[in-house]
Coordinates of C-alpha atoms in Angstrom, one line a residue:
Chain A
M1 CA -6.1 3.5 -48.2
K2 CA -8.6 1.2 -45.9
V3 CA -6.3 -1.9 -46.0
R4 CA -3.4 0.1 -44.9
K5 CA -5.5 1.7 -41.9
S6 CA -6.3 -1.4 -40.6
I7 CA -2.8 -2.8 -41.2
T8 CA -1.8 0.3 -39.0
T9 CA -4.2 -0.9 -36.5
I10 CA -3.1 -4.0 -36.1
L11 CA 0.6 -3.2 -35.9
Y12 CA -0.5 -0.8 -33.1
H13 CA -2.2 -3.5 -31.2
V14 CA 0.7 -5.8 -31.5
F15 CA 3.0 -3.4 -30.6
I16 CA 1.4 -1.9 -27.0
A17 CA -0.1 -5.6 -26.2
A18 CA 3.9 -7.3 -26.5
L19 CA 5.4 -4.1 -24.6
G20 CA 2.5 -4.5 -21.8
F21 CA 3.4 -8.3 -21.8
I22 CA 7.3 -7.3 -21.2
M23 CA 6.0 -4.9 -18.5
V24 CA 4.2 -7.1 -16.6
Y25 CA 6.3 -10.1 -17.2
P26 CA 8.1 -9.6 -13.7
V27 CA 4.9 -10.0 -12.0
L28 CA 3.9 -13.1 -13.9
W29 CA 7.3 -14.7 -13.6
M30 CA 7.0 -14.1 -9.8
I31 CA 3.4 -15.9 -9.6
S32 CA 4.7 -18.5 -11.7
G33 CA 7.8 -18.9 -9.3
S34 CA 5.2 -19.5 -6.5
L35 CA 4.7 -22.7 -8.0
K36 CA 8.4 -23.8 -9.2
D37 CA 11.1 -25.5 -7.3
N38 CA 14.1 -23.6 -6.3
S39 CA 16.5 -25.1 -8.7
E40 CA 13.8 -24.1 -11.8
I41 CA 13.5 -20.7 -10.2
L42 CA 17.3 -20.0 -10.1
S43 CA 17.9 -21.7 -13.6
G44 CA 17.1 -18.4 -15.2
S45 CA 14.3 -20.1 -17.2
L46 CA 11.9 -17.7 -19.0
N47 CA 9.2 -20.4 -18.7
L48 CA 6.2 -19.2 -17.1
I49 CA 4.4 -22.5 -16.7
P50 CA 6.0 -24.6 -13.9
P51 CA 7.4 -28.1 -15.0
N52 CA 6.1 -29.7 -12.0
W53 CA 3.7 -27.9 -9.7
R54 CA 4.7 -27.1 -6.2
W55 CA 1.7 -26.1 -4.0
D56 CA 3.7 -27.1 -1.0
N57 CA 5.8 -23.4 -1.7
F58 CA 2.6 -22.2 -0.4
S59 CA 2.1 -24.3 3.0
R60 CA 5.8 -23.9 3.6
G61 CA 5.8 -20.2 3.3
W62 CA 2.7 -19.7 5.4
A63 CA 4.5 -21.6 8.2
G64 CA 6.4 -18.3 8.5
F65 CA 9.5 -18.2 10.6
G66 CA 9.7 -19.3 14.4
K67 CA 6.2 -20.5 15.1
I68 CA 4.8 -17.4 13.7
T69 CA 2.7 -17.9 10.7
F70 CA 1.5 -15.7 7.8
T71 CA -2.0 -15.8 9.4
T72 CA -0.3 -13.5 12.4
Y73 CA 1.2 -11.3 9.7
F74 CA -1.5 -10.8 7.4
K75 CA -3.5 -10.0 10.5
N76 CA -1.0 -7.4 11.7
S77 CA -1.1 -5.6 8.1
L78 CA -4.9 -5.8 8.0
I79 CA -5.4 -4.1 11.2
I80 CA -2.6 -1.2 10.6
T81 CA -3.7 -0.7 7.2
T82 CA -7.5 -0.6 7.8
I83 CA -7.5 1.6 10.9
A84 CA -4.9 4.1 9.3
T85 CA -6.8 4.3 6.1
L86 CA -10.1 5.0 8.4
G87 CA -8.1 7.9 10.2
T88 CA -7.0 9.2 6.8
V89 CA -10.4 9.6 5.4
I90 CA -12.3 10.8 8.4
S91 CA -9.6 13.1 9.4
S92 CA -8.4 14.6 6.0
S93 CA -12.2 15.2 5.0
L94 CA -13.0 17.1 8.4
I95 CA -9.8 19.1 7.8
A96 CA -10.4 19.4 4.2
Y97 CA -14.0 21.0 5.1
A98 CA -12.7 23.3 7.7
L99 CA -10.1 24.8 5.3
S100 CA -12.6 25.3 2.4
R101 CA -15.9 26.1 3.8
I102 CA -15.4 27.8 7.6
P103 CA -13.8 31.1 7.8
F104 CA -11.5 31.5 10.8
R105 CA -8.6 33.3 11.8
G106 CA -5.4 32.2 10.4
R107 CA -6.9 29.7 7.7
K108 CA -4.4 30.9 5.2
F109 CA -1.8 30.1 7.5
W110 CA -2.5 27.1 8.3
F111 CA -3.3 26.0 4.7
T112 CA 0.2 27.3 3.5
L113 CA 1.8 25.4 6.4
M114 CA -0.1 22.2 5.4
I115 CA 1.2 22.7 1.7
G116 CA 4.5 23.0 3.1
T117 CA 4.4 19.7 4.9
M118 CA 3.2 18.0 1.8
L119 CA 6.6 19.2 0.2
L120 CA 8.6 17.6 3.0
P121 CA 9.5 13.8 2.1
G122 CA 9.0 11.0 4.6
Q123 CA 12.7 10.4 4.6
V124 CA 13.9 14.1 5.8
V125 CA 11.7 13.6 9.0
M126 CA 12.6 10.1 9.6
I127 CA 15.2 10.9 12.1
P128 CA 13.6 13.8 14.0
Q129 CA 10.3 11.5 14.3
Y130 CA 12.1 8.7 15.4
L131 CA 13.4 10.6 18.2
I132 CA 10.0 12.0 19.1
Y133 CA 8.3 8.7 19.2
N134 CA 11.3 7.2 21.2
R135 CA 10.8 9.8 23.7
I136 CA 7.4 9.1 24.4
G137 CA 7.9 5.3 24.6
W138 CA 6.0 4.5 21.2
V139 CA 8.9 2.7 19.4
G140 CA 8.2 -1.0 19.7
T141 CA 4.7 -0.6 19.0
P142 CA 2.6 0.0 16.1
L143 CA 1.5 3.2 17.4
P144 CA 3.6 5.7 15.1
L145 CA 2.2 3.9 11.9
I146 CA -1.4 4.5 13.3
V147 CA -1.9 7.4 15.2
P148 CA -0.5 10.0 12.9
H149 CA -3.4 8.9 10.1
F150 CA -5.8 10.6 12.7
F151 CA -4.3 14.0 12.1
G152 CA -4.9 14.6 8.4
A153 CA -2.7 13.6 5.5
P154 CA -1.8 16.7 3.4
F155 CA -2.0 15.2 0.1
F156 CA -5.6 13.7 0.5
I157 CA -6.6 17.0 2.4
Y158 CA -5.6 19.0 -0.6
M159 CA -7.2 16.5 -3.0
M160 CA -10.4 16.8 -1.2
M161 CA -10.4 20.6 -0.9
Q162 CA -10.3 20.6 -4.8
F163 CA -13.3 18.2 -5.1
M164 CA -15.2 20.6 -2.7
A165 CA -14.4 23.5 -4.8
G166 CA -16.6 22.0 -7.1
I167 CA -19.4 21.5 -4.7
P168 CA -21.9 24.8 -5.1
R169 CA -21.7 26.6 -1.7
E170 CA -25.7 27.1 -2.1
L171 CA -26.2 23.7 -0.8
D172 CA -24.3 24.6 2.2
E173 CA -26.6 27.6 2.6
A174 CA -29.8 25.9 1.8
A175 CA -28.9 23.4 4.7
I176 CA -28.2 26.3 7.1
I177 CA -31.4 27.7 6.7
D178 CA -33.3 24.6 6.9
G179 CA -31.7 24.5 10.4
C180 CA -28.6 22.4 9.9
S181 CA -25.3 23.1 12.0
K182 CA -21.8 23.5 10.7
Y183 CA -21.5 19.7 11.8
S184 CA -24.6 18.3 10.1
V185 CA -23.8 20.4 6.8
F186 CA -20.5 18.2 6.8
S187 CA -22.2 14.9 7.7
K188 CA -25.4 15.3 5.6
V189 CA -24.2 17.6 2.4
I190 CA -20.7 17.7 2.1
F191 CA -19.5 14.0 3.3
P192 CA -21.9 12.3 1.0
L193 CA -21.0 14.1 -2.2
L194 CA -17.5 13.8 -1.5
K195 CA -17.8 10.0 -2.7
P196 CA -15.8 9.8 -5.1
S197 CA -12.6 11.5 -3.8
L198 CA -13.3 9.7 -0.5
I199 CA -13.0 6.3 -2.5
S200 CA -9.5 7.5 -4.1
T201 CA -8.5 8.1 -0.9
I202 CA -9.1 5.0 0.5
I203 CA -7.5 2.9 -2.6
I204 CA -4.2 4.9 -2.4
Q205 CA -3.9 5.0 1.4
F206 CA -4.6 1.6 1.5
Y207 CA -2.0 0.3 -1.0
W208 CA 0.7 2.7 0.3
K209 CA 0.2 1.1 4.1
W210 CA 0.0 -2.1 2.9
D211 CA 3.5 -1.7 0.9
D212 CA 4.9 0.7 3.4
Y213 CA 8.5 -1.1 4.4
M214 CA 10.2 1.3 6.1
G215 CA 7.6 2.5 9.2
P216 CA 7.2 -1.1 10.1
M217 CA 11.2 -1.8 9.9
L218 CA 11.6 1.3 11.8
Y219 CA 9.2 1.0 14.8
L220 CA 7.8 -2.6 14.9
G221 CA 10.1 -4.5 17.7
K222 CA 8.5 -7.9 18.4
P223 CA 8.0 -10.8 15.4
A224 CA 4.7 -11.4 16.5
S225 CA 3.7 -7.8 15.6
Y226 CA 5.5 -7.8 11.9
T227 CA 3.6 -6.6 8.9
V228 CA 3.4 -8.8 5.7
S229 CA 6.2 -6.7 4.0
I230 CA 8.9 -6.9 6.7
A231 CA 7.8 -10.9 6.9
V232 CA 8.7 -11.2 3.1
K233 CA 11.8 -9.6 3.5
L234 CA 12.6 -12.3 6.3
F235 CA 13.0 -14.8 3.7
A236 CA 15.7 -13.1 1.8
D237 CA 17.5 -12.3 5.4
A238 CA 17.7 -16.1 6.3
T239 CA 20.9 -17.0 6.9
S240 CA 20.6 -20.5 5.9
K241 CA 19.6 -21.2 2.0
T242 CA 16.9 -18.9 0.9
D243 CA 13.6 -20.7 0.1
Y244 CA 13.0 -19.0 -3.3
G245 CA 9.6 -20.8 -3.9
A246 CA 8.1 -20.1 -0.5
M247 CA 9.3 -16.5 -0.6
F248 CA 7.5 -16.1 -4.0
A249 CA 4.5 -17.8 -3.1
M250 CA 4.0 -15.4 0.1
S251 CA 5.2 -12.4 -2.4
T252 CA 2.5 -13.3 -4.5
L253 CA -0.3 -13.6 -1.8
S254 CA 0.7 -10.5 -0.3
M255 CA -0.3 -8.5 -3.4
I256 CA -3.7 -10.0 -3.6
P257 CA -5.5 -7.2 -1.3
V258 CA -3.9 -4.7 -3.7
F259 CA -5.2 -6.4 -6.7
L260 CA -8.5 -7.3 -5.2
I261 CA -9.0 -3.2 -4.5
F262 CA -7.3 -2.2 -7.9
L263 CA -9.7 -4.3 -9.9
I264 CA -13.2 -3.3 -7.7
F265 CA -12.2 0.2 -8.0
N266 CA -9.7 0.5 -10.9
R267 CA -12.0 3.2 -12.8
Y268 CA -12.3 5.7 -10.0
L269 CA -8.7 5.2 -9.2
V270 CA -7.6 6.1 -12.9
D271 CA -9.9 9.3 -12.6
G272 CA -8.9 10.2 -9.2
I273 CA -5.1 10.4 -9.8
S274 CA -5.5 12.1 -13.2
T275 CA -7.8 14.8 -11.6
S276 CA -5.6 15.5 -8.5
G277 CA -2.5 15.3 -10.5
L278 CA -3.9 17.7 -12.8
K279 CA -4.9 20.3 -10.2
G280 CA -1.9 20.1 -8.2
Chain B
M1 CA 18.9 3.2 23.5
I2 CA 19.7 6.8 22.7
E3 CA 22.1 8.8 24.6
K4 CA 21.3 12.0 26.0
E5 CA 21.8 15.0 23.6
N6 CA 24.5 17.5 24.0
W7 CA 24.9 21.0 22.4
I8 CA 28.0 20.4 19.9
G9 CA 27.2 23.5 17.8
L10 CA 27.8 23.1 14.2
A11 CA 30.4 20.0 14.6
N12 CA 27.9 17.7 12.9
Y13 CA 27.9 19.7 9.7
V14 CA 31.5 20.4 9.4
N15 CA 31.9 16.6 9.8
L16 CA 29.7 16.0 7.3
F17 CA 31.6 17.7 4.7
K18 CA 34.6 15.9 5.8
D19 CA 33.2 12.4 5.3
P20 CA 33.6 10.9 1.8
R21 CA 30.8 8.5 2.4
F22 CA 28.5 11.6 2.8
L23 CA 30.1 13.0 -0.4
N24 CA 29.9 9.7 -2.2
S25 CA 26.4 9.6 -1.3
I26 CA 25.2 12.8 -2.7
R27 CA 27.3 12.1 -5.9
V28 CA 25.3 8.5 -6.6
T29 CA 21.9 9.9 -5.6
L30 CA 22.2 13.0 -7.9
Q31 CA 23.4 10.6 -10.7
Y32 CA 20.3 8.3 -10.0
V33 CA 18.0 11.2 -10.4
V34 CA 19.3 12.6 -13.6
L35 CA 19.5 9.1 -15.0
S36 CA 16.1 7.9 -14.0
V37 CA 13.7 10.8 -13.9
P38 CA 14.0 11.8 -17.6
L39 CA 13.9 8.2 -18.6
K40 CA 10.9 7.6 -16.8
L41 CA 9.1 10.8 -17.5
A42 CA 10.0 10.2 -21.5
F43 CA 8.7 6.6 -21.2
A44 CA 5.6 7.9 -19.6
L45 CA 4.8 10.5 -22.2
F46 CA 5.5 8.0 -25.0
I47 CA 3.0 5.5 -24.0
A48 CA 0.4 8.0 -22.6
F49 CA 0.5 9.6 -26.2
L50 CA 0.3 6.0 -27.8
L51 CA -2.9 5.4 -25.9
T52 CA -4.5 8.6 -26.9
R53 CA -6.1 6.5 -29.6
P54 CA -9.7 6.0 -29.4
S55 CA -10.3 2.4 -29.1
K56 CA -11.8 0.0 -26.4
A57 CA -9.0 -1.7 -25.7
V58 CA -7.0 1.7 -24.2
S59 CA -8.3 1.5 -20.8
F60 CA -7.1 -2.4 -20.6
Y61 CA -3.9 -1.4 -21.7
R62 CA -4.0 1.6 -19.4
S63 CA -4.3 -0.7 -16.5
L64 CA -1.7 -2.8 -17.7
Y65 CA 0.9 -0.4 -17.8
Y66 CA -0.3 1.0 -14.5
L67 CA 0.5 -2.2 -12.8
P68 CA 4.0 -1.8 -11.9
S69 CA 3.4 1.3 -10.2
L70 CA 0.7 0.1 -8.3
I71 CA 2.8 -2.8 -6.8
G72 CA 6.5 -1.5 -7.6
G73 CA 6.6 -0.2 -3.9
S74 CA 6.0 -3.4 -2.4
V75 CA 9.3 -5.4 -1.1
A76 CA 8.0 -8.6 -2.9
V77 CA 8.5 -6.9 -6.1
A78 CA 12.1 -5.6 -5.0
L79 CA 13.0 -9.2 -4.1
V80 CA 11.5 -10.5 -7.4
W81 CA 13.8 -7.9 -9.1
K82 CA 16.8 -9.0 -7.3
E83 CA 16.3 -12.6 -8.8
L84 CA 16.1 -11.2 -12.1
F85 CA 19.3 -9.6 -12.3
A86 CA 21.0 -12.1 -10.5
R87 CA 24.1 -14.0 -11.9
K88 CA 22.4 -16.8 -13.3
G89 CA 19.0 -14.7 -13.6
L90 CA 16.6 -14.4 -16.3
I91 CA 17.9 -11.2 -17.7
N92 CA 21.7 -12.9 -17.8
S93 CA 20.0 -15.6 -19.8
I94 CA 18.5 -13.6 -22.4
L95 CA 21.8 -11.7 -22.7
G96 CA 23.3 -15.0 -23.3
D97 CA 20.8 -16.0 -25.9
L98 CA 21.8 -12.9 -27.7
G99 CA 25.6 -13.6 -27.7
I100 CA 26.4 -11.1 -24.6
H101 CA 28.7 -12.3 -21.7
A102 CA 26.4 -12.5 -18.4
I103 CA 26.9 -9.6 -16.4
N104 CA 27.5 -9.6 -12.7
W105 CA 25.0 -7.1 -11.9
F106 CA 25.3 -6.5 -8.2
G107 CA 29.0 -7.1 -7.8
N108 CA 30.3 -4.3 -10.1
M109 CA 30.4 -0.6 -8.9
S110 CA 29.5 0.4 -12.6
T111 CA 26.4 -1.8 -12.9
A112 CA 24.8 -2.0 -10.0
K113 CA 22.9 1.0 -10.3
W114 CA 21.0 0.1 -13.5
P115 CA 18.9 -2.3 -12.1
I116 CA 17.5 0.1 -9.6
I117 CA 17.2 2.6 -12.1
L118 CA 15.4 0.4 -14.5
M119 CA 13.0 -0.4 -11.8
T120 CA 12.3 3.1 -11.2
V121 CA 11.5 3.6 -14.7
W122 CA 9.5 0.6 -15.0
Q123 CA 7.2 2.5 -12.6
F124 CA 6.1 5.1 -15.0
G125 CA 2.5 4.5 -14.6
S126 CA 1.3 7.3 -12.5
S127 CA 3.1 9.8 -14.6
M128 CA 1.5 8.4 -17.7
L129 CA -2.1 8.6 -16.2
I130 CA -1.3 12.3 -15.4
F131 CA 0.1 13.0 -18.9
A132 CA -3.0 11.1 -20.5
A133 CA -5.3 13.3 -18.5
G134 CA -3.4 16.3 -19.8
L135 CA -3.4 15.0 -23.7
K136 CA -7.4 14.5 -23.3
E137 CA -7.6 18.5 -22.7
I138 CA -5.6 19.5 -25.8
P139 CA -8.4 20.8 -28.4
T140 CA -8.6 18.3 -31.1
S141 CA -9.2 21.6 -33.5
Y142 CA -5.6 22.4 -32.9
Y143 CA -4.4 19.4 -34.6
E144 CA -7.2 19.9 -37.2
A145 CA -5.7 23.5 -37.9
A146 CA -2.2 22.3 -37.9
K147 CA -3.3 19.8 -40.5
I148 CA -4.9 22.0 -42.7
D149 CA -1.6 24.2 -42.7
G150 CA 0.1 21.3 -43.6
A151 CA 2.0 20.2 -40.6
N152 CA 3.0 16.4 -40.4
G153 CA 2.6 14.2 -37.3
W154 CA 6.2 15.1 -35.8
Q155 CA 5.8 18.8 -36.3
S156 CA 2.4 18.8 -34.8
F157 CA 4.0 17.0 -32.0
W158 CA 6.6 19.8 -31.0
K159 CA 4.8 22.5 -31.7
I160 CA 1.4 21.8 -30.3
T161 CA 1.4 18.7 -27.8
M162 CA 4.9 19.6 -26.0
P163 CA 3.8 23.4 -25.4
C164 CA 0.3 22.6 -24.2
L165 CA 1.7 19.7 -21.9
S166 CA 4.3 21.7 -20.6
P167 CA 2.7 23.0 -17.2
I168 CA 1.9 19.0 -16.7
I169 CA 5.4 18.0 -17.6
L170 CA 6.7 20.9 -14.9
F171 CA 4.3 19.2 -12.5
N172 CA 5.2 15.8 -12.9
L173 CA 9.0 16.6 -13.2
I174 CA 8.7 18.3 -9.7
M175 CA 6.8 15.2 -8.2
Q176 CA 9.5 12.8 -9.5
L177 CA 12.5 14.8 -8.6
I178 CA 11.2 14.8 -5.0
S179 CA 10.4 11.3 -4.7
S180 CA 13.3 10.0 -6.7
F181 CA 15.9 12.1 -4.2
M182 CA 14.4 9.9 -1.8
V183 CA 14.9 6.5 -3.2
F184 CA 15.2 4.0 -0.2
T185 CA 13.3 0.8 -0.4
Q186 CA 14.4 -0.8 -3.4
A187 CA 18.2 -0.1 -2.8
F188 CA 17.8 -1.0 0.9
V189 CA 16.3 -4.6 -0.3
I190 CA 18.3 -5.3 -3.3
T191 CA 21.8 -3.8 -2.9
Q192 CA 22.2 -2.5 0.9
G193 CA 23.8 0.1 -0.7
G194 CA 26.8 -2.0 -2.2
P195 CA 28.9 -2.9 -3.8
N196 CA 31.5 -0.4 -2.1
D197 CA 28.9 2.3 -1.3
A198 CA 28.1 2.5 -5.5
T199 CA 24.2 2.5 -4.2
M200 CA 24.6 4.0 -0.7
Y201 CA 21.8 6.7 -1.7
Y202 CA 21.1 9.4 0.4
A203 CA 18.1 8.1 2.5
L204 CA 19.9 5.0 2.7
Y205 CA 23.0 6.6 4.5
V206 CA 20.7 8.8 6.7
Y207 CA 19.2 5.6 7.9
K208 CA 22.5 3.7 8.3
Q209 CA 23.9 6.7 10.6
G210 CA 20.7 7.4 12.6
I211 CA 19.3 4.0 13.2
Q212 CA 21.9 1.6 12.8
T213 CA 24.7 3.2 14.1
R214 CA 22.5 5.7 16.7
N215 CA 24.3 8.7 15.5
M216 CA 21.1 10.6 15.5
G217 CA 22.7 14.2 15.7
Y218 CA 24.6 13.5 12.8
A219 CA 21.8 12.1 10.6
S220 CA 19.7 14.9 11.8
A221 CA 22.4 17.3 10.0
M222 CA 22.3 15.2 6.9
S223 CA 18.5 15.6 6.8
W224 CA 18.7 19.5 6.8
V225 CA 21.3 19.3 4.1
M226 CA 19.0 16.9 2.1
L227 CA 16.3 19.7 2.4
V228 CA 18.3 22.2 1.6
I229 CA 19.7 20.7 -1.7
M230 CA 16.1 19.7 -2.6
S231 CA 14.8 23.2 -2.0
V232 CA 17.7 24.5 -4.2
V233 CA 16.9 22.0 -6.9
T234 CA 13.3 22.4 -7.1
A235 CA 13.9 26.2 -7.4
I236 CA 16.2 26.0 -10.1
V237 CA 13.6 23.9 -11.7
F238 CA 11.0 26.5 -11.4
K239 CA 13.2 29.4 -12.5
T240 CA 14.0 27.9 -15.7
S241 CA 10.4 26.9 -16.0
N242 CA 9.5 30.4 -17.1
H243 CA 11.3 29.7 -20.6
W244 CA 10.1 26.2 -21.3
V245 CA 6.3 26.3 -19.6
F246 CA 3.9 27.7 -21.9
K247 CA 1.3 30.0 -20.6
E248 CA -1.9 31.1 -22.4
S249 CA -1.6 34.7 -21.9
E250 CA 1.4 34.8 -23.9
G251 CA 0.1 32.5 -26.5

């Protein structure tokens, strides 16, 4: 009985680990591709260890396109992603606080409207939004990629409201008796307690924004303002022969910020997604 | 630049339904949704179920399986995918070892959709996490009681796990339906809608008409029609859910 049980356990682990390896194989293949030469990449070999290590892929890739290096692309991506993420966290938490704690006229109406926009996918509003930004002269600037984040993101507002429902109202009341205004209740009581929810927001918003391709493609005009996701795609668009080694080298680098954030906050992320999902 | 708008009534809508490329985009999008969503959810549930075992390694495995979802939306992964399925790419060389003739994945109208569908299914991670959280909520006493009554694993899966999980299945289904109707980046990077419009998905066609051809009014009309189609599909799913989503009170 005991032997049979341990055999099933071993089979289980072998199966799960093998399947997991197949799952991450494309990523590993990309990383190893960043160190192979073009002919090795195109040969369709399963090999993950490069026959000769081509570190020059990275320097060739980093050189970028037309005198603009990846230093610029990474800087652009970091600026847009960081400001947009900060904007999302601040505005969404404020809105969530108002909608869940402060009684005001039309609260239910605004809440329903917000949930409604959550069900509206970005691609449906792509064209009308583009027309509006065009009218106010923002097309060709990074503003459409940043400014909207300062007006709250429904998905995160809803997630934070779910979390706030678990913070006892007695805490607010006690703070008010102690002389706190509505604003200091938020900054001194609610905001610090919201930490787990804020962390999930930061992570999810960060990697959505970092990986975003459609937004930068629609709105960024000048090559000097391109983000990493646009720049990586440029390798494939090149009219001459594609430099696969350089393309994979930069693809690998483009994933590092997301990997780092995932490694550091892994536990929070998994918890955040599961709970926000369940209550949705 | 964009020209000044003129009021043309319903002409855009009339033209839409005379446009074979538009009708084709609806057809291929529906096909993509119908093939990718059930596969993705089945896979997510299967892995989530496997990972309910109490083991120290489980959280490591969970991260492993979540990884594709974390980076899957990026252009970098789409480019890798394109190379994997290239004519002399990895997938064809594996098929070759198995004695199957190399397939020209992106050159064929009937095969071009599969790499994109597989890529979607591959990113089952977030659905899996939500399923995993749902599975944790099912009281173990249910399973113990079933075991005493002589139920085998298969029976308790269908009679306990599935009904208890049905509200979460509904949630995941709706989320995945909405997002897969909007498939864009993968198709844009990998196939550009080709060959011969075989992967010209709805959002891609909206983009082509609106941004590339500057047919803004036409593209806006398409967005509206998309919203209507999605609302109808979501409403149908909700309506049928009365029959298959288990509610405690009706026990």
